Coordinates of N, CA and C and ligand atoms in Angstrom, one line a residue:
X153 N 12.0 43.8 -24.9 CA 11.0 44.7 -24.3 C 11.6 45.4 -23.1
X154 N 10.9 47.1 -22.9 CA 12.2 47.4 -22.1 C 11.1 47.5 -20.9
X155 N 11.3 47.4 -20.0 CA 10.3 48.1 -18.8 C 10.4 49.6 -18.1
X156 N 9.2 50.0 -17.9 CA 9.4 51.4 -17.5 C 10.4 51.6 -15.9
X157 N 11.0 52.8 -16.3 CA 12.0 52.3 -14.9 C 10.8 53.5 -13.9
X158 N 10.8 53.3 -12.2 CA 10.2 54.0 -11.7 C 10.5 55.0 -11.6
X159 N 10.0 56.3 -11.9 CA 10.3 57.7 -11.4 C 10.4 57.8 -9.7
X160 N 11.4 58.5 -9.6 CA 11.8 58.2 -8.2 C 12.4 59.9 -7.6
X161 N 12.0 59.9 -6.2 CA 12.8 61.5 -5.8 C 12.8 60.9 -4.6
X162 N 14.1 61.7 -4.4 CA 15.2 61.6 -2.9 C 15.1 63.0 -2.6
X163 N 14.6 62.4 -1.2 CA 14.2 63.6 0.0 C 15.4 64.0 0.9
X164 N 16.1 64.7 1.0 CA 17.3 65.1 1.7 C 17.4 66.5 2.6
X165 N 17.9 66.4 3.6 CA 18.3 67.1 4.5 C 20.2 67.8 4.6
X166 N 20.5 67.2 3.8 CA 22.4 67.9 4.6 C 23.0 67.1 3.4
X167 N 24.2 66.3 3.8 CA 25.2 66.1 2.7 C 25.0 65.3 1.5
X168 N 23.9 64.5 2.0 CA 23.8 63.1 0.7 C 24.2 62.4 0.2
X169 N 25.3 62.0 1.0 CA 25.8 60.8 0.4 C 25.7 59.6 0.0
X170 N 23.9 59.1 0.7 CA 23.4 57.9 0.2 C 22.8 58.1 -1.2
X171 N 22.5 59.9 -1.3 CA 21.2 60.1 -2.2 C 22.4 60.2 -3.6
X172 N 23.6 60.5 -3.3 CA 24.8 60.4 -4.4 C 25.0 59.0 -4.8
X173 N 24.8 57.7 -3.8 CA 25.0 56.5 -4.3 C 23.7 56.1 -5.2
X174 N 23.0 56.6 -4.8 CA 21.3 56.4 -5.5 C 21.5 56.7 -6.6
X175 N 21.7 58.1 -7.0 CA 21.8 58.6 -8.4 C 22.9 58.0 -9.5
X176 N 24.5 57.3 -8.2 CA 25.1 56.9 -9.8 C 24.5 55.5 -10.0
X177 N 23.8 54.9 -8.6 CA 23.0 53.3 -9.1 C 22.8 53.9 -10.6
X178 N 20.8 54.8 -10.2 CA 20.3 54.7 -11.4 C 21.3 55.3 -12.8
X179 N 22.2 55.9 -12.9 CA 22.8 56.4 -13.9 C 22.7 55.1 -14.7
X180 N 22.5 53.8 -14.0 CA 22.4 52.4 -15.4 C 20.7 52.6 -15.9
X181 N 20.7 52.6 -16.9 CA 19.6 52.6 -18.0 C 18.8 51.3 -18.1
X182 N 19.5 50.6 -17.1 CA 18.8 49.0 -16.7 C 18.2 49.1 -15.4
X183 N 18.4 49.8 -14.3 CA 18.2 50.0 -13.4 C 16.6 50.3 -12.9
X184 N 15.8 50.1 -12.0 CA 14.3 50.2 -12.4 C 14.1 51.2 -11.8
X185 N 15.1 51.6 -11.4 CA 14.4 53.3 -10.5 C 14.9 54.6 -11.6
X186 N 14.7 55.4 -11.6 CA 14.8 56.7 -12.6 C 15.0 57.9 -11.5
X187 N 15.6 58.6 -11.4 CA 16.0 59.7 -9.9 C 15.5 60.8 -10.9
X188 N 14.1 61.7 -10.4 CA 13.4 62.7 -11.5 C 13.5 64.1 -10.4
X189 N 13.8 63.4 -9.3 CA 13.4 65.4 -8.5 C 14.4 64.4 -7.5
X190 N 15.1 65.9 -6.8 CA 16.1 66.0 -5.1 C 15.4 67.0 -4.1
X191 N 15.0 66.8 -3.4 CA 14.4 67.8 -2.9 C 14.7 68.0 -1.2
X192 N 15.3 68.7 -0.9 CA 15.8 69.5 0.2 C 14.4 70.5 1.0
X193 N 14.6 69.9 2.0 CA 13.8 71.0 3.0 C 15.0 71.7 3.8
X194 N 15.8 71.6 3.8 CA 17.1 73.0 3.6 C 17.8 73.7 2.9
X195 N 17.4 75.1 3.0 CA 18.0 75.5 1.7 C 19.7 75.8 1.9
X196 N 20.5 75.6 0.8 CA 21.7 75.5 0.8 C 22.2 74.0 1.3
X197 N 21.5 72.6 1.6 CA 22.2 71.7 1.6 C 23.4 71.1 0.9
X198 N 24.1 70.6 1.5 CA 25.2 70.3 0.4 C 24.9 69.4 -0.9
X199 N 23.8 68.2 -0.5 CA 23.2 67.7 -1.8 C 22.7 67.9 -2.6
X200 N 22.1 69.2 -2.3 CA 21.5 70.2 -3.4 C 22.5 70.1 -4.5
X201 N 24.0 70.5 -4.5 CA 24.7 71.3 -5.1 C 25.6 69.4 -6.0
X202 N 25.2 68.9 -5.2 CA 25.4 67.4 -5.6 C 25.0 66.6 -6.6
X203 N 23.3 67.4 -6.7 CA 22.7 66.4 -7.2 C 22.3 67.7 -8.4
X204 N 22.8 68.6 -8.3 CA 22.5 69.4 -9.9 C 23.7 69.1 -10.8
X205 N 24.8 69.3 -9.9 CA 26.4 68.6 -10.3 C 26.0 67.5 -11.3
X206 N 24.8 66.6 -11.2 CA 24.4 65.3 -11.8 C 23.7 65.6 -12.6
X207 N 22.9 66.8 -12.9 CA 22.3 67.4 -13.8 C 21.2 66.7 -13.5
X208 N 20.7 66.8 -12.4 CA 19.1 66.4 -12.2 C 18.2 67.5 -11.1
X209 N 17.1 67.8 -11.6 CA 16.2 68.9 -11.2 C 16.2 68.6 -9.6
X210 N 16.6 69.7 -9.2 CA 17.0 70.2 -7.4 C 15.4 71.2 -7.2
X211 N 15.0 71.0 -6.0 CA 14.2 71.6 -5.6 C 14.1 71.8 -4.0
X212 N 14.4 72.8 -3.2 CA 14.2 73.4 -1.7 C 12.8 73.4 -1.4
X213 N 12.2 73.2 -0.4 CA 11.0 73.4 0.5 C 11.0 73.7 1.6
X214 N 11.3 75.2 2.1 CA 11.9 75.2 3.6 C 11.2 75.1 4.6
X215 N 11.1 74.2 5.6 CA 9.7 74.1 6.3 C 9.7 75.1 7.6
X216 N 10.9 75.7 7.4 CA 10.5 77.2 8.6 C 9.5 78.4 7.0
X217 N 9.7 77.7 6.4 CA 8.2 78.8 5.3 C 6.9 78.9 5.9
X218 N 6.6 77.3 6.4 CA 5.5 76.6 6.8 C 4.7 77.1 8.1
X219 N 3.6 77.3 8.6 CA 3.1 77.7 9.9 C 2.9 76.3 10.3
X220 N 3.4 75.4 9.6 CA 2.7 73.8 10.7 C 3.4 72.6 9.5
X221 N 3.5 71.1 10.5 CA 4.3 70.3 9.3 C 3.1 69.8 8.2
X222 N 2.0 70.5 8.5 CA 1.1 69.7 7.4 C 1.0 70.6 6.0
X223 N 0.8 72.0 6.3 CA 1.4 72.4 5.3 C 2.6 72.5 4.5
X224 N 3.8 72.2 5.3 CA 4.9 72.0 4.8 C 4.5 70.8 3.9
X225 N 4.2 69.9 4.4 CA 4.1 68.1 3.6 C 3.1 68.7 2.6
X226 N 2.1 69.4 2.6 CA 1.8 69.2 1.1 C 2.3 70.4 0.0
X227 N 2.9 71.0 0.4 CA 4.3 71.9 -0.7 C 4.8 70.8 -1.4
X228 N 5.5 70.1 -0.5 CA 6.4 68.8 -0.6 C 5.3 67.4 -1.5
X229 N 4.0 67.5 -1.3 CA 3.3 66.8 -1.8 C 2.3 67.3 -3.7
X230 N 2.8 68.5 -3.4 CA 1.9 68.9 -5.0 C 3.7 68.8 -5.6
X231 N 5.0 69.1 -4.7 CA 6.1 69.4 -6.0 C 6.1 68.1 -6.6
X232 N 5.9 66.8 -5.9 CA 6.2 65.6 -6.1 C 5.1 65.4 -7.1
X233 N 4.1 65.2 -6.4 CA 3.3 64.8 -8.0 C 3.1 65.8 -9.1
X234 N 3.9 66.9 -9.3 CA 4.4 67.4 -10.6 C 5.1 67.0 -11.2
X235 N 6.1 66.5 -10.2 CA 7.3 65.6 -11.0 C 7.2 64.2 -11.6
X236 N 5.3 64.0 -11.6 CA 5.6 62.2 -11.8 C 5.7 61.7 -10.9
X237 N 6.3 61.3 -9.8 CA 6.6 60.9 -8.7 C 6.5 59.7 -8.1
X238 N 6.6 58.5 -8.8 CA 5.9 57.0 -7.9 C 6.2 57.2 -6.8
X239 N 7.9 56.6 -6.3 CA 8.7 56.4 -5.4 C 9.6 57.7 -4.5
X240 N 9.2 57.2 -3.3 CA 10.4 58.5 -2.4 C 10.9 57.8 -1.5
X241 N 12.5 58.1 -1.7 CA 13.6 57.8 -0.6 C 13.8 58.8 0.3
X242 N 14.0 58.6 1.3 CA 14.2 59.5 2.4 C 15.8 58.8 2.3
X243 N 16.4 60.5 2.4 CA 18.5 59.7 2.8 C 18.3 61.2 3.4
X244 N 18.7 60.6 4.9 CA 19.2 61.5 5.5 C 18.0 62.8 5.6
X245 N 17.0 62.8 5.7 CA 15.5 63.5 6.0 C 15.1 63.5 7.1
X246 N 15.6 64.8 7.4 CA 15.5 65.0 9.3 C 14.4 65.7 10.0
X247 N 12.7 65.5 9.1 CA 12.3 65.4 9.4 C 11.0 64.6 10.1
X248 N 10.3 64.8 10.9 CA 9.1 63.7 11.0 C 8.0 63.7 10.3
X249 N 7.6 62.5 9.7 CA 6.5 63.5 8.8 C 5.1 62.9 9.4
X250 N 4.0 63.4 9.1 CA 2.7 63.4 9.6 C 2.3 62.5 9.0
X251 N 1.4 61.5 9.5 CA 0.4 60.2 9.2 C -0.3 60.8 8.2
X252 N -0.5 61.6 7.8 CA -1.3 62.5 6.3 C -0.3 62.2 5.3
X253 N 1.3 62.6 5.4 CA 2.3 62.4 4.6 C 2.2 61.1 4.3
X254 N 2.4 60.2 5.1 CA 2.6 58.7 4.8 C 1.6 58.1 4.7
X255 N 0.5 58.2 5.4 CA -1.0 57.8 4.5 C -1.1 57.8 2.6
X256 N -0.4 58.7 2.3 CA -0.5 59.2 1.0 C 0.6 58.5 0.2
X257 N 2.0 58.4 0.9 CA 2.6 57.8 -0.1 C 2.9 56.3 0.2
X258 N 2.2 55.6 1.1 CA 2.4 54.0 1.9 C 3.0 53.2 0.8
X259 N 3.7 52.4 1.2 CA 3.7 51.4 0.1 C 5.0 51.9 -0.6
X260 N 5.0 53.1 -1.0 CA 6.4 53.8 -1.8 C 6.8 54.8 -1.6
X261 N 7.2 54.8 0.1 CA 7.7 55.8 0.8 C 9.1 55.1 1.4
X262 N 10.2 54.9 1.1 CA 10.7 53.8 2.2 C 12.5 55.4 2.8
X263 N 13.1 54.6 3.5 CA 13.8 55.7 4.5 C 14.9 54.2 4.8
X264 N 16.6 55.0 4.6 CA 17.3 54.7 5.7 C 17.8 54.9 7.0
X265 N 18.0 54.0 7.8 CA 18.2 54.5 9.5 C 19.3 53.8 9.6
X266 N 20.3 54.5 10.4 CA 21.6 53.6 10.6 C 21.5 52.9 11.9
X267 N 21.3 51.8 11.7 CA 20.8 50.5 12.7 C 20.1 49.8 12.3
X268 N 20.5 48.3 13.0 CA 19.7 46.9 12.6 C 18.5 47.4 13.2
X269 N 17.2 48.1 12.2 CA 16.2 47.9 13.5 C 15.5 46.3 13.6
X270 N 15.4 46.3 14.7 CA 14.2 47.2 15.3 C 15.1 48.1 16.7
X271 N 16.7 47.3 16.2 CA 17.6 48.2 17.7 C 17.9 49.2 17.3
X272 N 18.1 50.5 18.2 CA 18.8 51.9 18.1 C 17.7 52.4 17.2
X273 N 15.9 52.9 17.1 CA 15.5 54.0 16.6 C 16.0 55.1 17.2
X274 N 15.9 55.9 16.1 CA 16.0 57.9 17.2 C 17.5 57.4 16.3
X275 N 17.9 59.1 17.3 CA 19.2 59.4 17.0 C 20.4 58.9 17.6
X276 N 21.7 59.1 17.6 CA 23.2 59.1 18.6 C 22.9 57.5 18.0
X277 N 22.9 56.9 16.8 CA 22.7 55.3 17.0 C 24.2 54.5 17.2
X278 N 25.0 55.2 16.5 CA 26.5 54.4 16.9 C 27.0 54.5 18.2
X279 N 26.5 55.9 18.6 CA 27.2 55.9 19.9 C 26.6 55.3 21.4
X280 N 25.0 55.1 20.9 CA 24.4 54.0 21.4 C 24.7 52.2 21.5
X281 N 25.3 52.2 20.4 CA 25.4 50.3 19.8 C 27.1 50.7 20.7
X282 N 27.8 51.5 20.6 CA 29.1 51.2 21.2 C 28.6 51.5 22.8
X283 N 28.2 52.1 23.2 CA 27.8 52.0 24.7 C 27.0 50.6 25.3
X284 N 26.6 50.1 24.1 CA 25.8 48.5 25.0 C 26.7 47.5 24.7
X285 N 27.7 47.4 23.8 CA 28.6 47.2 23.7 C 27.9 45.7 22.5
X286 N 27.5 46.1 21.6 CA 26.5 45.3 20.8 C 28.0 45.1 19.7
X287 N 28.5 43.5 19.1 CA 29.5 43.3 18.7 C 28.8 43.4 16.4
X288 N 27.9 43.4 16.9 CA 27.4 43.9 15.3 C 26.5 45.0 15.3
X289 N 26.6 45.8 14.1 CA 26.1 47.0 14.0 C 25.4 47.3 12.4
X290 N 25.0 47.9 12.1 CA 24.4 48.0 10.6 C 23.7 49.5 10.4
X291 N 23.1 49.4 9.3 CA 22.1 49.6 8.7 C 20.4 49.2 8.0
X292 N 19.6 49.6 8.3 CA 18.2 48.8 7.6 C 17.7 50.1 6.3
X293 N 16.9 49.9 5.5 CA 15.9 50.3 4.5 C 14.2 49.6 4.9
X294 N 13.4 50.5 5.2 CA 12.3 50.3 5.7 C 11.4 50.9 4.6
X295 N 10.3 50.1 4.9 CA 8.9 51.6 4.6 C 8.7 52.0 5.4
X296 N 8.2 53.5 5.2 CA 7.8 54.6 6.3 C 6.7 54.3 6.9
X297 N 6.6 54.5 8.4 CA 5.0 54.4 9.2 C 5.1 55.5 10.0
X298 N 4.1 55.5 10.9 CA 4.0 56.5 11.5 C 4.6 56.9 12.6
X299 N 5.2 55.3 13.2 CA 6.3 55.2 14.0 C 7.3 55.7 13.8
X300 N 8.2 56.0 14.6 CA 9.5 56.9 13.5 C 10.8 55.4 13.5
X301 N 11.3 55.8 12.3 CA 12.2 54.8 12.3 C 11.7 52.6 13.0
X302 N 11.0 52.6 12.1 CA 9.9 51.5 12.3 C 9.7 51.3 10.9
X303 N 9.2 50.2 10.5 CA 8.3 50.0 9.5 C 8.6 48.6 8.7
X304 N 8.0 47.9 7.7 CA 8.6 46.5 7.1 C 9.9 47.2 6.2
X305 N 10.4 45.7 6.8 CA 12.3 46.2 6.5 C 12.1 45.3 5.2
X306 N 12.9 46.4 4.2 CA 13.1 45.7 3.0 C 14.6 44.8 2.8
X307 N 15.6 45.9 3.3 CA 16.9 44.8 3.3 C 17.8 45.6 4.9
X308 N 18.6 44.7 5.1 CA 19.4 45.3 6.0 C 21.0 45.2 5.7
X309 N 21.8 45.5 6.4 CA 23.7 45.3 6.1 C 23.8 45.2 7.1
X310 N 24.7 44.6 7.6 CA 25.6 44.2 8.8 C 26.7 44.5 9.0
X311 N 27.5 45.1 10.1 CA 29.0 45.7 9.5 C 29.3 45.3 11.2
X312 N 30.8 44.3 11.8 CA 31.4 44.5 13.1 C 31.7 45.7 13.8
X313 N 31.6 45.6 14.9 CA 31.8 46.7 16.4 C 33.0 46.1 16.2
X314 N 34.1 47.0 16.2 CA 35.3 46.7 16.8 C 35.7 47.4 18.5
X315 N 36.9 46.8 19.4 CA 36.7 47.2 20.1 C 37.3 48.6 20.4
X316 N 37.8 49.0 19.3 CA 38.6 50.5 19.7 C 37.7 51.5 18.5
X317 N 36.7 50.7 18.4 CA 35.8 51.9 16.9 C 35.2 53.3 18.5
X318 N 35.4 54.2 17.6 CA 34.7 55.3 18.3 C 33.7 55.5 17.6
X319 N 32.5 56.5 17.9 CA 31.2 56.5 17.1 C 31.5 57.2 15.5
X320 N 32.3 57.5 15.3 CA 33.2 58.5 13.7 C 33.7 57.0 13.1
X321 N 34.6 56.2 13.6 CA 34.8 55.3 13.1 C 33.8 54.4 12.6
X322 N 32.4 54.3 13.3 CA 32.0 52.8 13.3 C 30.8 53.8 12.6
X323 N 30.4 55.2 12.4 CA 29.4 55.5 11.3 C 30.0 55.3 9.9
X324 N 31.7 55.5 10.0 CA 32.0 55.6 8.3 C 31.9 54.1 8.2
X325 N 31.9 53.5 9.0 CA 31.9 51.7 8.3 C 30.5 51.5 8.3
X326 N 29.5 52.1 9.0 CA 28.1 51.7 8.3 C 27.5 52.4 7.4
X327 N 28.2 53.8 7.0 CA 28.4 54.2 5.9 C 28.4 53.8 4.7
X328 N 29.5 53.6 4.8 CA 30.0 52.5 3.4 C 29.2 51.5 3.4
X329 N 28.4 51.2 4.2 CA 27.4 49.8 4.2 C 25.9 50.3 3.6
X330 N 25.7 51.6 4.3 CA 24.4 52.6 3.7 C 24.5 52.4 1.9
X331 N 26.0 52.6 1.7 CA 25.8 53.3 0.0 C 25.7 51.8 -0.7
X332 N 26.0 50.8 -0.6 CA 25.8 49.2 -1.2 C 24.1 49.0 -1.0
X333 N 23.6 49.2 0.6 CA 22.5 48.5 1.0 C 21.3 49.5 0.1
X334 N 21.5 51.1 0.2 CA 20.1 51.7 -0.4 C 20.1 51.3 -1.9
X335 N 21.0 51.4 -2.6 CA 20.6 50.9 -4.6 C 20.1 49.6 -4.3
X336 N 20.5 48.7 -3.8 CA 20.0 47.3 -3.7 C 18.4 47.4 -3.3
X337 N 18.5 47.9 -1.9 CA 16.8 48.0 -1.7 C 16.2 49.1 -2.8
X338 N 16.3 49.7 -3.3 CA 15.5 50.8 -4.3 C 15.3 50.1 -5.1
X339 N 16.1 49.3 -5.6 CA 15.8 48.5 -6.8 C 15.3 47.4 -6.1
X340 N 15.1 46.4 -5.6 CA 14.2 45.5 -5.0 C 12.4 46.1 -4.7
X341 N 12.8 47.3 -4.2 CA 10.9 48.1 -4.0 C 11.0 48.2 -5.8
X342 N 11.9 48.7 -6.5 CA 11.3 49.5 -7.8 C 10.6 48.3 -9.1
X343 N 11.7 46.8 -8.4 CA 11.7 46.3 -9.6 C 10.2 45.2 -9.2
X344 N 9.6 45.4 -8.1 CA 8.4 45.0 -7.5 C 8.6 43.5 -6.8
X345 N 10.2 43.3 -6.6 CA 10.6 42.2 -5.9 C 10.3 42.3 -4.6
X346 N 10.2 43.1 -3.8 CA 10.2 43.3 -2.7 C 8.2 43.8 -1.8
X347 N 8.1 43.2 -1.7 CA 6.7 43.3 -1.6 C 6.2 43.6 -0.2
X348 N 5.3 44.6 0.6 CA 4.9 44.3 1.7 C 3.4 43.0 2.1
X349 N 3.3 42.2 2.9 CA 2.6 41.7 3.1 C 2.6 41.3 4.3
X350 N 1.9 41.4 5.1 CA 1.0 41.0 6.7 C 1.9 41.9 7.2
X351 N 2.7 43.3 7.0 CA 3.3 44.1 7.5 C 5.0 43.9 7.5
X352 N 5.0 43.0 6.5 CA 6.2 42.4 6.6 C 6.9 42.2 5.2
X353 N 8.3 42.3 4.3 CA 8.5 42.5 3.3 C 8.9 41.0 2.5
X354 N 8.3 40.8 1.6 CA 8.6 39.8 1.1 C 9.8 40.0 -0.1
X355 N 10.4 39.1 -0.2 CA 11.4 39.6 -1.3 C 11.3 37.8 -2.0
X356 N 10.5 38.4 -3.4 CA 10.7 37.3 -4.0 C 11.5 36.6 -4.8
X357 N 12.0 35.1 -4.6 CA 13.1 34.5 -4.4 C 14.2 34.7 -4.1
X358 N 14.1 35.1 -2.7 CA 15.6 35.6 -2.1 C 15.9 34.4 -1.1
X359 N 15.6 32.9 -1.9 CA 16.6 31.7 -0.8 C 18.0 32.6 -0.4
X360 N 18.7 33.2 -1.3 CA 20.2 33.3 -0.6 C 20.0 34.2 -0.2
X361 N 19.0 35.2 0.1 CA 18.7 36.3 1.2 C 19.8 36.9 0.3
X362 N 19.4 37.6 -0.7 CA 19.9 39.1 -1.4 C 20.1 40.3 -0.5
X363 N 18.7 40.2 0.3 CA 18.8 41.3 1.3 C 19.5 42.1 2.1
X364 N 20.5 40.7 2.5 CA 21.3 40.9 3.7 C 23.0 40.8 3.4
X365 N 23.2 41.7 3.5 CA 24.6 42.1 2.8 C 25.5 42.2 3.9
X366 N 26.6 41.0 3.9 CA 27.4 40.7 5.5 C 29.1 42.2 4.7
X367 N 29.8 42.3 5.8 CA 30.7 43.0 5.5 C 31.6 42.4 4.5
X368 N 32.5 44.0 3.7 CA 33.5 42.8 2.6 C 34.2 41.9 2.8
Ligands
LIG531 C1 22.8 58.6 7.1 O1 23.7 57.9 7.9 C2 21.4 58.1 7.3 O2 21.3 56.7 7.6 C3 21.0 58.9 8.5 O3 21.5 60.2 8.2 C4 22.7 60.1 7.4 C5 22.5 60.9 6.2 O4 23.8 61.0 5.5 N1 19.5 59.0 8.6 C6 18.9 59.0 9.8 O5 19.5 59.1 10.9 C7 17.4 59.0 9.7 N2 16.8 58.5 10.9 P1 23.8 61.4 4.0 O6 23.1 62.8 3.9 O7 25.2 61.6 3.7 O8 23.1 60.4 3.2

């Protein structure tokens, strides 16, 4: 018996290189996420051109079109439920979106932030974690709230501060920790392993904490 894989769209802003590890995840036919729309609120992003290169339907929504972010979010909310739409990843989606937006998709809205949160929300996060002089550093996968960069953490990665990393060095190493940690979490939300409850993500039977992915 096969199971339905989730239809899934990655919401992008600029290069995409988490939303490129996403797409060759799903390229497995076992995989429970299905990547059905890319959708850019900048036009001319570079993942645009990335993720057609993959032969999958690219769509722009420019939110300088918009008089306000609520009509932008529902541009962004009728293309998606055209497409089928269960699940949305945010990689690299530089905007904030309205308690109306995430009201709507709760539950299967989830977003990477580079940092262990609940440390370093907002921006400048490496060059934050190297100024406090924090000897581990990461990545998380959340669901979206209304908080920014907040929400029940589905998995995290862990990657060392070294003491000569500059903030260029120590993003490409949590980088490379982004593109392992997001297929793992997509497929933990997709495959319904990953559950929220009392605001908090359950991942069931993760004794060895699947979640948490230490460096190579
Ligand atoms: C990634 O490092 C992602 O964690 C970060 O933007 C980068 C996008 O890179 N997201 C945030 O800072 C959101 N708060 P990508 O376009 O190559 O995936």
């Amino acid at each position: 018996m096969t199971t339905a894989r989730r239809k899934t769209a990655i919401l992008i802003s600029g290069r995409g290189s988490n939303m490129t590890a996403l797409i060759a995840a799903a390229a497995d036919t076992s995989y429970p996420a299905e990547i059905v729309l890319v959708l850019s609120n900048r036009p001319g992003a570079p993942g645009l051109d990335r993720a057609a290169a993959a032969g999958l339907p690219t769509l722009t929504v420019d939110h300088k079109a918009f008089p306000d972010r609520e009509s932008f979010e529902r541009a962004v909310d009728a293309a998606l439920v055209a497409a089928g739409v269960e699940l949305v990843c945010l990689a690299g989606f530089m905007r904030v979106l309205t308690p109306w937006f995430i009201a709507r998709w709760a539950g299967r809205l989830i977003n990477i932030h580079p940092s262990l949160m609940p440390s370093f929300r907002g921006l400048h996060t490496h060059e934050r974690a190297i100024a406090e002089g924090v000897k581990i550093h990461g990545c998380t996968v959340h669901h979206v709230v209304p908080d920014v960069d907040a929400g029940p953490i589905v998995a995290q990665a862990a990657v060392p501060v070294l003491s000569d990393d500059t903030p260029d060095t120590l993003a490409a190493r949590v980088l490379e920790a982004e593109h392992r940690l997001y297929p793992l979490a997509l497929a933990l939300v997709a495959s319904g392993r990953a559950v929220v409850e009392d605001g908090r993500v359950r991942v069931a039977g993760d004794a060895a904490s699947p979640a948490l992915l230490s460096p190579n």
